[in-house]
Short mmCIF file of C-alpha atoms in Angstrom, two decimals:
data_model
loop_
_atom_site.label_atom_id
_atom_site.label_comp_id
_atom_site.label_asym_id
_atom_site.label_seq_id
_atom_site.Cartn_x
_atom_site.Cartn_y
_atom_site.Cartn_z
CA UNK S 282 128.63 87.76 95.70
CA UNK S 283 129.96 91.15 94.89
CA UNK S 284 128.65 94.04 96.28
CA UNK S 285 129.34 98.15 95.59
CA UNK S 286 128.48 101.45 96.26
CA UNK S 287 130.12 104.75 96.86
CA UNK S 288 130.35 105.73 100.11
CA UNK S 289 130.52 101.76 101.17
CA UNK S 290 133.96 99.94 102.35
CA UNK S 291 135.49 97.73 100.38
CA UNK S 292 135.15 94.34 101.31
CA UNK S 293 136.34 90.94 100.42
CA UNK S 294 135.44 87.73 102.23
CA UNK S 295 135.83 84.01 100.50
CA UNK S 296 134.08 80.97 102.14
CA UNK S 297 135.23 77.00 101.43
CA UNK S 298 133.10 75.88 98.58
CA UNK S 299 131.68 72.71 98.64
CA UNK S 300 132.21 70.21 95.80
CA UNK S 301 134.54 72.54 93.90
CA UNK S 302 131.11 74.96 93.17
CA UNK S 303 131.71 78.52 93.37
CA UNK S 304 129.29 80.83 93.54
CA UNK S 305 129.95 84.45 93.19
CA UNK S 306 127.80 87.27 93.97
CA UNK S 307 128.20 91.21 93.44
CA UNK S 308 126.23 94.58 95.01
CA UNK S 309 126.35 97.95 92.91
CA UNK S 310 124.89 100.44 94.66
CA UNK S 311 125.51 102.88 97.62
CA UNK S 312 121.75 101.48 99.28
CA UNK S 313 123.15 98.20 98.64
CA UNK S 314 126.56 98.44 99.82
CA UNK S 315 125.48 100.00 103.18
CA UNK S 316 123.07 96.63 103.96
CA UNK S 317 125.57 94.58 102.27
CA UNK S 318 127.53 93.49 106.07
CA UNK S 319 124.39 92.35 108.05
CA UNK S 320 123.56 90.31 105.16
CA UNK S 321 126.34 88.59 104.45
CA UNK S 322 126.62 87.75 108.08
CA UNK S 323 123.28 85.52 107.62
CA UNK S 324 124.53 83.49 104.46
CA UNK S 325 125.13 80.23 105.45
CA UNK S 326 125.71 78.65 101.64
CA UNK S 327 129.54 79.01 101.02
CA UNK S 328 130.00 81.76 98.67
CA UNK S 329 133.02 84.09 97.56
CA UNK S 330 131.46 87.62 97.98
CA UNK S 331 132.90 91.36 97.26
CA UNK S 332 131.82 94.92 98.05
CA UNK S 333 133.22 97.43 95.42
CA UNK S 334 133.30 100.67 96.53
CA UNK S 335 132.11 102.58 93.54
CA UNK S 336 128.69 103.41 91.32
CA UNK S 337 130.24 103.80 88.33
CA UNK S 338 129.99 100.56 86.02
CA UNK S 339 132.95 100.64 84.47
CA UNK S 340 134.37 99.84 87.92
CA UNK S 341 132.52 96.89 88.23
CA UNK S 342 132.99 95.45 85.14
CA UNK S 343 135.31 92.37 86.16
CA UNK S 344 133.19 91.63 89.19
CA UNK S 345 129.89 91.29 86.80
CA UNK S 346 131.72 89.38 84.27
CA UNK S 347 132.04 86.31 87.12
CA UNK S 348 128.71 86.98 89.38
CA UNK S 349 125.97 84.87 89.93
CA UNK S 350 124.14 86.95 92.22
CA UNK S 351 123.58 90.60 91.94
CA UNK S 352 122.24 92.42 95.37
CA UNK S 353 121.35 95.90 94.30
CA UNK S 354 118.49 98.47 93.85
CA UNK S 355 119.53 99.97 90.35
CA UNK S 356 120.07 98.29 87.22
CA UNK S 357 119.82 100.07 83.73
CA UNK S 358 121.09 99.94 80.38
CA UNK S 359 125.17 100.69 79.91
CA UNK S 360 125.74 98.96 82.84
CA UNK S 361 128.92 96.11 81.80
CA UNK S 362 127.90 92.62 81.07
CA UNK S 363 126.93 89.98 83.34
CA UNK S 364 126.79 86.64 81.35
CA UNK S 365 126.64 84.30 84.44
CA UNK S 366 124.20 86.36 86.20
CA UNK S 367 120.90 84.47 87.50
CA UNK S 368 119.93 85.94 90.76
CA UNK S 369 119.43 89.85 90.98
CA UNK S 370 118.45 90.26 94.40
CA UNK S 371 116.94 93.83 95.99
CA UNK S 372 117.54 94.98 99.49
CA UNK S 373 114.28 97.00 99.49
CA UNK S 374 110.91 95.94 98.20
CA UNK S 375 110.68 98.76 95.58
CA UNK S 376 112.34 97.59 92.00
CA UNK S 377 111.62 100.88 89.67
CA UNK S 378 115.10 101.52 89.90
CA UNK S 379 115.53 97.92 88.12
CA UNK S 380 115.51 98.35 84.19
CA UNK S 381 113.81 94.71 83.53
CA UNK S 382 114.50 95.07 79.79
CA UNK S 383 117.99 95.89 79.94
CA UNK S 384 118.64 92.29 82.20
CA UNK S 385 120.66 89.38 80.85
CA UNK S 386 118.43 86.55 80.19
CA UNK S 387 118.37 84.15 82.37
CA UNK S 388 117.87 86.27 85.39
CA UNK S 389 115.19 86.21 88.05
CA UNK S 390 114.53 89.40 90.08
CA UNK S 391 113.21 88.76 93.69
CA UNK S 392 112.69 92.08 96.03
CA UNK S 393 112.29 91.93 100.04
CA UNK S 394 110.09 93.00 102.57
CA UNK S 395 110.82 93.14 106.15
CA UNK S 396 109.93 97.10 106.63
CA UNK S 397 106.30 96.62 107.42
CA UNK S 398 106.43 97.19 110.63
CA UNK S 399 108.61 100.47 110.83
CA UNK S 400 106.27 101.65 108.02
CA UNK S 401 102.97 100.86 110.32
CA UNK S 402 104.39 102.61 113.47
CA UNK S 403 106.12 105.98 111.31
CA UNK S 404 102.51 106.15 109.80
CA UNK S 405 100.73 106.12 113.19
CA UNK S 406 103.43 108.60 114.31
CA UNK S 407 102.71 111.18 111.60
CA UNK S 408 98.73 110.62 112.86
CA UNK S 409 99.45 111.35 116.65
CA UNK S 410 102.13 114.49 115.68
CA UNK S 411 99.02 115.90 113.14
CA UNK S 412 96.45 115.34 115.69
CA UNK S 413 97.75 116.26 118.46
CA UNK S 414 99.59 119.33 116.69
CA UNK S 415 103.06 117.82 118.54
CA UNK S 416 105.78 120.22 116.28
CA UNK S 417 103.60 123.51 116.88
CA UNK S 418 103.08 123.29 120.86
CA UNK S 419 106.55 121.79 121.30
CA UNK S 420 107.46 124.15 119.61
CA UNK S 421 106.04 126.97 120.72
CA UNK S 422 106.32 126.26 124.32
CA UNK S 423 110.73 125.59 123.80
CA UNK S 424 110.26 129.13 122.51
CA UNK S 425 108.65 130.10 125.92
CA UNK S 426 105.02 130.64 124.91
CA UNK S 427 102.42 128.48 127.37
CA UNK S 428 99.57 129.48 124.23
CA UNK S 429 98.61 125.71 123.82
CA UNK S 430 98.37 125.24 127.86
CA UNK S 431 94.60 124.69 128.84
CA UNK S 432 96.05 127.03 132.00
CA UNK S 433 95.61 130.01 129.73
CA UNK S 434 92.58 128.58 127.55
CA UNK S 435 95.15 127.31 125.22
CA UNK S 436 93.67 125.72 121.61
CA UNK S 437 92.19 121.81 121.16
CA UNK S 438 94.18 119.32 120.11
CA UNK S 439 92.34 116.67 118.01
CA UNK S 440 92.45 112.73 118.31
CA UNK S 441 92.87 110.28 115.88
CA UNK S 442 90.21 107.78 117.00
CA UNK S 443 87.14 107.93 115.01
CA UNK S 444 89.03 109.14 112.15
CA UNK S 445 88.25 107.36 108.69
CA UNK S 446 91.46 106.30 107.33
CA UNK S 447 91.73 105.44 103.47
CA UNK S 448 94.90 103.27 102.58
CA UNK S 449 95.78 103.64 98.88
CA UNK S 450 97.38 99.85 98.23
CA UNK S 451 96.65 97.46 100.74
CA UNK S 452 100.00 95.61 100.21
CA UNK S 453 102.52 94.60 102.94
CA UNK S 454 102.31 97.96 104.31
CA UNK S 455 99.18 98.58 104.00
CA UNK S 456 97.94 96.26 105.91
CA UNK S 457 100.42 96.77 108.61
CA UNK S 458 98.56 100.57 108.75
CA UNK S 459 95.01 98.74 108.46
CA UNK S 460 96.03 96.98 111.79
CA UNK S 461 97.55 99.60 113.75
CA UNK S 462 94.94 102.38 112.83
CA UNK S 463 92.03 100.10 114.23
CA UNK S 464 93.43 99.39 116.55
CA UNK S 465 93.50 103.05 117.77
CA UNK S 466 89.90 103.36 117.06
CA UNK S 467 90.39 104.23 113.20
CA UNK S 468 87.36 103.13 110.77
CA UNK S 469 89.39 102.02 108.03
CA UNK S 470 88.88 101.72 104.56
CA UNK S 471 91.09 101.01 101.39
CA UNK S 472 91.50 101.07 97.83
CA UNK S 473 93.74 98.31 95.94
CA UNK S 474 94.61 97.65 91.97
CA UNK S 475 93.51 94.09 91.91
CA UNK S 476 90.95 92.65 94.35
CA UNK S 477 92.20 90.30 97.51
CA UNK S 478 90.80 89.21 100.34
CA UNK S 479 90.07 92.12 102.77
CA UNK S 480 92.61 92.21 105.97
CA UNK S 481 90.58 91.88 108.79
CA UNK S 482 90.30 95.24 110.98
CA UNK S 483 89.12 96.98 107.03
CA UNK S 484 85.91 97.97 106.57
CA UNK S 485 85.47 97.96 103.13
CA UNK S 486 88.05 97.19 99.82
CA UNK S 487 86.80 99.88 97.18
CA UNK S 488 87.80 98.73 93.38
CA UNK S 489 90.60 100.77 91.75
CA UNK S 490 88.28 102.59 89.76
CA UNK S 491 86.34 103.48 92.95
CA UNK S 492 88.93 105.25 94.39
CA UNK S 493 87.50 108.92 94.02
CA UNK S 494 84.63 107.30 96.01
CA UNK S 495 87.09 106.51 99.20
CA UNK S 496 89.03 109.51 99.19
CA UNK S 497 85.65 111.59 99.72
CA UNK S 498 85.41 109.61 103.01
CA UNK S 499 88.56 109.79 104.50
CA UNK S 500 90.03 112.17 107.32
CA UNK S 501 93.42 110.61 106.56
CA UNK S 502 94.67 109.02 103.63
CA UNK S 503 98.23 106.94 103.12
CA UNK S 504 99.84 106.15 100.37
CA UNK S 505 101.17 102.75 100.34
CA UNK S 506 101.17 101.68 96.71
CA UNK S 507 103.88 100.61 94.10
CA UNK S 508 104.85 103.26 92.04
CA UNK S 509 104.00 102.27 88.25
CA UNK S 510 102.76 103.95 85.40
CA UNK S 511 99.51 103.78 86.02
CA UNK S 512 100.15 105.25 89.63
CA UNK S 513 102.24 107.94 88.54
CA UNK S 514 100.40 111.32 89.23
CA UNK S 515 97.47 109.63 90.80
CA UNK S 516 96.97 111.84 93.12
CA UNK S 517 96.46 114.73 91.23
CA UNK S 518 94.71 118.38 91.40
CA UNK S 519 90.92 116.86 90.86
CA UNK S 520 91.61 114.12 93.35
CA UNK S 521 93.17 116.31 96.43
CA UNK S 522 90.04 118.89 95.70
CA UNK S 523 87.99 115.94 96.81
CA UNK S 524 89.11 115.39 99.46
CA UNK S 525 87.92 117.26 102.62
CA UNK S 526 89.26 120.83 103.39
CA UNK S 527 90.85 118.85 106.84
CA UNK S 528 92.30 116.14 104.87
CA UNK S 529 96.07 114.54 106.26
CA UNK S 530 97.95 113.02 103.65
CA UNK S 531 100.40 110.47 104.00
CA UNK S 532 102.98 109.32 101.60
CA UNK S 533 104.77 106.79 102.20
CA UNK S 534 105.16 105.22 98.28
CA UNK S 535 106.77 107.36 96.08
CA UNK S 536 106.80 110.89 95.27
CA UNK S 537 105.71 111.06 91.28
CA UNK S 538 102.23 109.05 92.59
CA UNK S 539 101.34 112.33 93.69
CA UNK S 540 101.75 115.57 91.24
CA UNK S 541 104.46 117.88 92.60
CA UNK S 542 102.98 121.27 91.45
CA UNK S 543 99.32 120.11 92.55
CA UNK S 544 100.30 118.74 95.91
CA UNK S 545 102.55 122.39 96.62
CA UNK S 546 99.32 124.15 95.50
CA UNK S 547 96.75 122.12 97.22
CA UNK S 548 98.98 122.45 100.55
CA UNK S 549 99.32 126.08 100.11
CA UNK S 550 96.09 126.94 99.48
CA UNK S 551 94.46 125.06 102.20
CA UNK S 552 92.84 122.42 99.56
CA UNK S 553 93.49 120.20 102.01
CA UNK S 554 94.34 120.16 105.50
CA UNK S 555 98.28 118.80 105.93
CA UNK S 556 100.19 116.23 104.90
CA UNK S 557 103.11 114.34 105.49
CA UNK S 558 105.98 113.17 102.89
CA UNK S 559 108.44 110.54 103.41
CA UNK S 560 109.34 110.48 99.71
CA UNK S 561 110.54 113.19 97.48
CA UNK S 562 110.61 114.24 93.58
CA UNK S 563 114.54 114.82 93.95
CA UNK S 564 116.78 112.76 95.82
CA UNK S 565 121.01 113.55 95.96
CA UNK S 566 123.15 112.38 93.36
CA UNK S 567 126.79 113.00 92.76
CA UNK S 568 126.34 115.88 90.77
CA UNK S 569 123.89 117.14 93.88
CA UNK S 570 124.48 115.38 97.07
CA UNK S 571 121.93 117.88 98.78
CA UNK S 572 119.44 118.87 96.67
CA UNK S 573 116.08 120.38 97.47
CA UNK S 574 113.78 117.70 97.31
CA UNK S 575 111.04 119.43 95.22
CA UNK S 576 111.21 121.88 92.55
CA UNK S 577 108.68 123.81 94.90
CA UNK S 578 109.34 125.62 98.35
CA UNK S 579 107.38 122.79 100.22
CA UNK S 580 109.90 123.37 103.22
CA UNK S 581 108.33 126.82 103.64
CA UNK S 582 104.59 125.13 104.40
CA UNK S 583 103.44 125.34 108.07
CA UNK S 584 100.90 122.19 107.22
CA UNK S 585 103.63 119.76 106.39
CA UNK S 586 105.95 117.36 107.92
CA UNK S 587 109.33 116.77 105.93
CA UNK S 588 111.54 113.48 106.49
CA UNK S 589 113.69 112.56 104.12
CA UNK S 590 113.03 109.23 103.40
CA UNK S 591 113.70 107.35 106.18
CA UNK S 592 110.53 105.45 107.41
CA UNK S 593 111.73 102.24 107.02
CA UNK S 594 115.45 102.09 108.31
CA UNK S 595 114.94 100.65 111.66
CA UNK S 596 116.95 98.45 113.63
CA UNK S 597 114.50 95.34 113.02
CA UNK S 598 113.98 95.98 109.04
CA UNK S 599 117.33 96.11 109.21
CA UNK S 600 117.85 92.28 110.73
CA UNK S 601 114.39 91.37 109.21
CA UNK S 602 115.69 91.83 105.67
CA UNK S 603 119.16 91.03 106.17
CA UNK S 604 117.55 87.32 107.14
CA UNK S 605 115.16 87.13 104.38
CA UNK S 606 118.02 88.34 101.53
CA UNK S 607 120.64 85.68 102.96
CA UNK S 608 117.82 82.87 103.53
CA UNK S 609 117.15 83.91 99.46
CA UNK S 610 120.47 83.53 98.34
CA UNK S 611 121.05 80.73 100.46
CA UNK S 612 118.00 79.38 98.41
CA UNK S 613 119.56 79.94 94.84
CA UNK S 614 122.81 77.75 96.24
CA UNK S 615 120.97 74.78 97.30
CA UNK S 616 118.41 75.41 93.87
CA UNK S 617 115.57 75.56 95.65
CA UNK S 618 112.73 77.69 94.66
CA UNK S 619 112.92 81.48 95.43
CA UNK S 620 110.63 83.68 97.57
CA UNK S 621 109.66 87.48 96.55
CA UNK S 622 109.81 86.84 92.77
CA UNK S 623 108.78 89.69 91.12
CA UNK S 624 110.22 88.78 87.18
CA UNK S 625 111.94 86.33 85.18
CA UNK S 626 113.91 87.14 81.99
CA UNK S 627 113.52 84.69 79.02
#
């Protein structure tokens, strides 16, 4: 297994191979470099793995040429051959960075989970800091004002029990949210692309096409789904104006599923009431390690809470996926079948 990144050490580590099989596997990637040591420390099948230490492919051209497994989050077309490639294996659960069509044949593509649970808990967080306005009176009183102190007949905060929250894709995560909102005394509700059975502390599953329907209802509303084409921009202009005015919106999917321009506008103008964005529109590169992370000035909004894409990298999604990668490629030794398959090339 060969796994690389910029930014990551370079590492080499060969195990005894059994029967005179060797398996080789390979990581390009800086996301998949930096998750490449717990990993690796959970493999049990005896495998000769590598970390390269660089993005570009032309680097990792003699590493592809011999691996079996690939443990990345980007693939596209240009990138060198990889003729004995059969497992390409993703640290994260989201694979739009994997170009399917550009893929040897032969190859299966699993993701991994694991991050439910720090999603669930950062989404709850983001209610309790908009509810209970946490930034503006801790704010405020570090600054020495005692405005927000009932002492001095200081403003309401607000609560999020009672609230109606509307989960857009009631995946993994979502139902992680589903179960920790109710359990605050949320009435929950959600919206999903193909009908399932509903998770238990949800009201009501509303068809895709229904979703205008939810989002009239809701006080809060996370994003939680898969970022495809047909989720790209759905949140857009019509949808936030119908919403209500006091509307919190959560995003924790991808940016593009809601429009840039009519999010910045609908924030500014008090369309809706606040919202909070783990993902972003622009994200650093070499060429721009730091960049703003919209086109807009959405730093400059009072009504929104900024993090920089970091709701799932917690301690346990970091040992919860670390198991569930090695137990996968520990799988593909021993030929049994894999788990998280999300496509197979012919």
């Amino acid at each position: 297994m060969v796994e690389a990144g910029r930014e990551a050490t370079s590492h080499y580590r060969t195990r005894p191979q059994l029967d005179g099989a060797t398996n080789e596997s390979a990581v390009p990637g800086t996301l998949a470099a930096s998750q490449a040591m717990p990993i690796i420390d959970f493999i049990t099948a005896d495998i000769r793995t590598e970390v390269l230490n660089s993005n570009e492919p032309a680097q990792a051209a003699a590493a592809l040429a011999d691996a079996d497994v690939l443990l990345t989050g980007a693939w596209r077309s240009g990138f060198p051959a990889a003729p004995k490639l059969r497992l390409l294996q993703v640290p994260l659960a989201g694979t739009d960075g994997i170009d399917v069509s550009s893929l040897p044949s032969g190859v299966t593509l699993c993701n991994a989970y694991g991050h439910e649970p720090a999603f669930g808990e950062f989404a709850i967080m983001m209610m309790l800091a908009w509810r209970h306005r946490l930034f503006e009176i801790a704010t405020s009183f570090r600054e020495g004002s005692w405005s927000w102190s009932p002492m001095v007949g200081g403003a309401v905060r607000g609560e999020i029990g009672g609230q109606t929250v509307g989960i857009v894709g009631l995946g993994h995560i979502g139902r992680e949210v589903a179960w920790r909102s109710a359990a605050l005394g949320c009435r929950v509700l959600a919206v999903n692309r193909t009908m399932r059975e509903k998770a238990a502390p949800v009201e009501h599953v509303f068809s895709w096409t229904e979703l205008d329907l939810m989002l009239a209802e809701c006080d809060i509303v996370v994003l939680s789904c898969a970022l495809t084409p047909e989720t790209t921009g759905l949140i857009d202009a019509r949808r936030l104006a119908a919403m209500k005015p006091s509307t919190f919106l959560i995003n924790l999917a991808r940016g593009p599923i809601a429009e840039e321009e009519a999010l910045y506008r609908a924030l500014r103008d008090g369309v809706i009431g606040g919202a909070a964005l783990d993902t972003r529109w622009r994200y650093p590169s070499a060429s721009d390690p730091a960049p703003r992370p919209s086109s807009y000035p959405f730093h400059e909004l009072p009504n929104l809470i900024m993090t920089p894409h970091c709701s799932p990298r917690t301690d346990g999604t970091i040992e919860r996926r670390s198991r569930d990668v090695a137990r996968n490629i520990d799988r593909f030794v021993r030929g049994e079948p894999l788990e998280n398959v999300v496509a197979k090339t012919g």
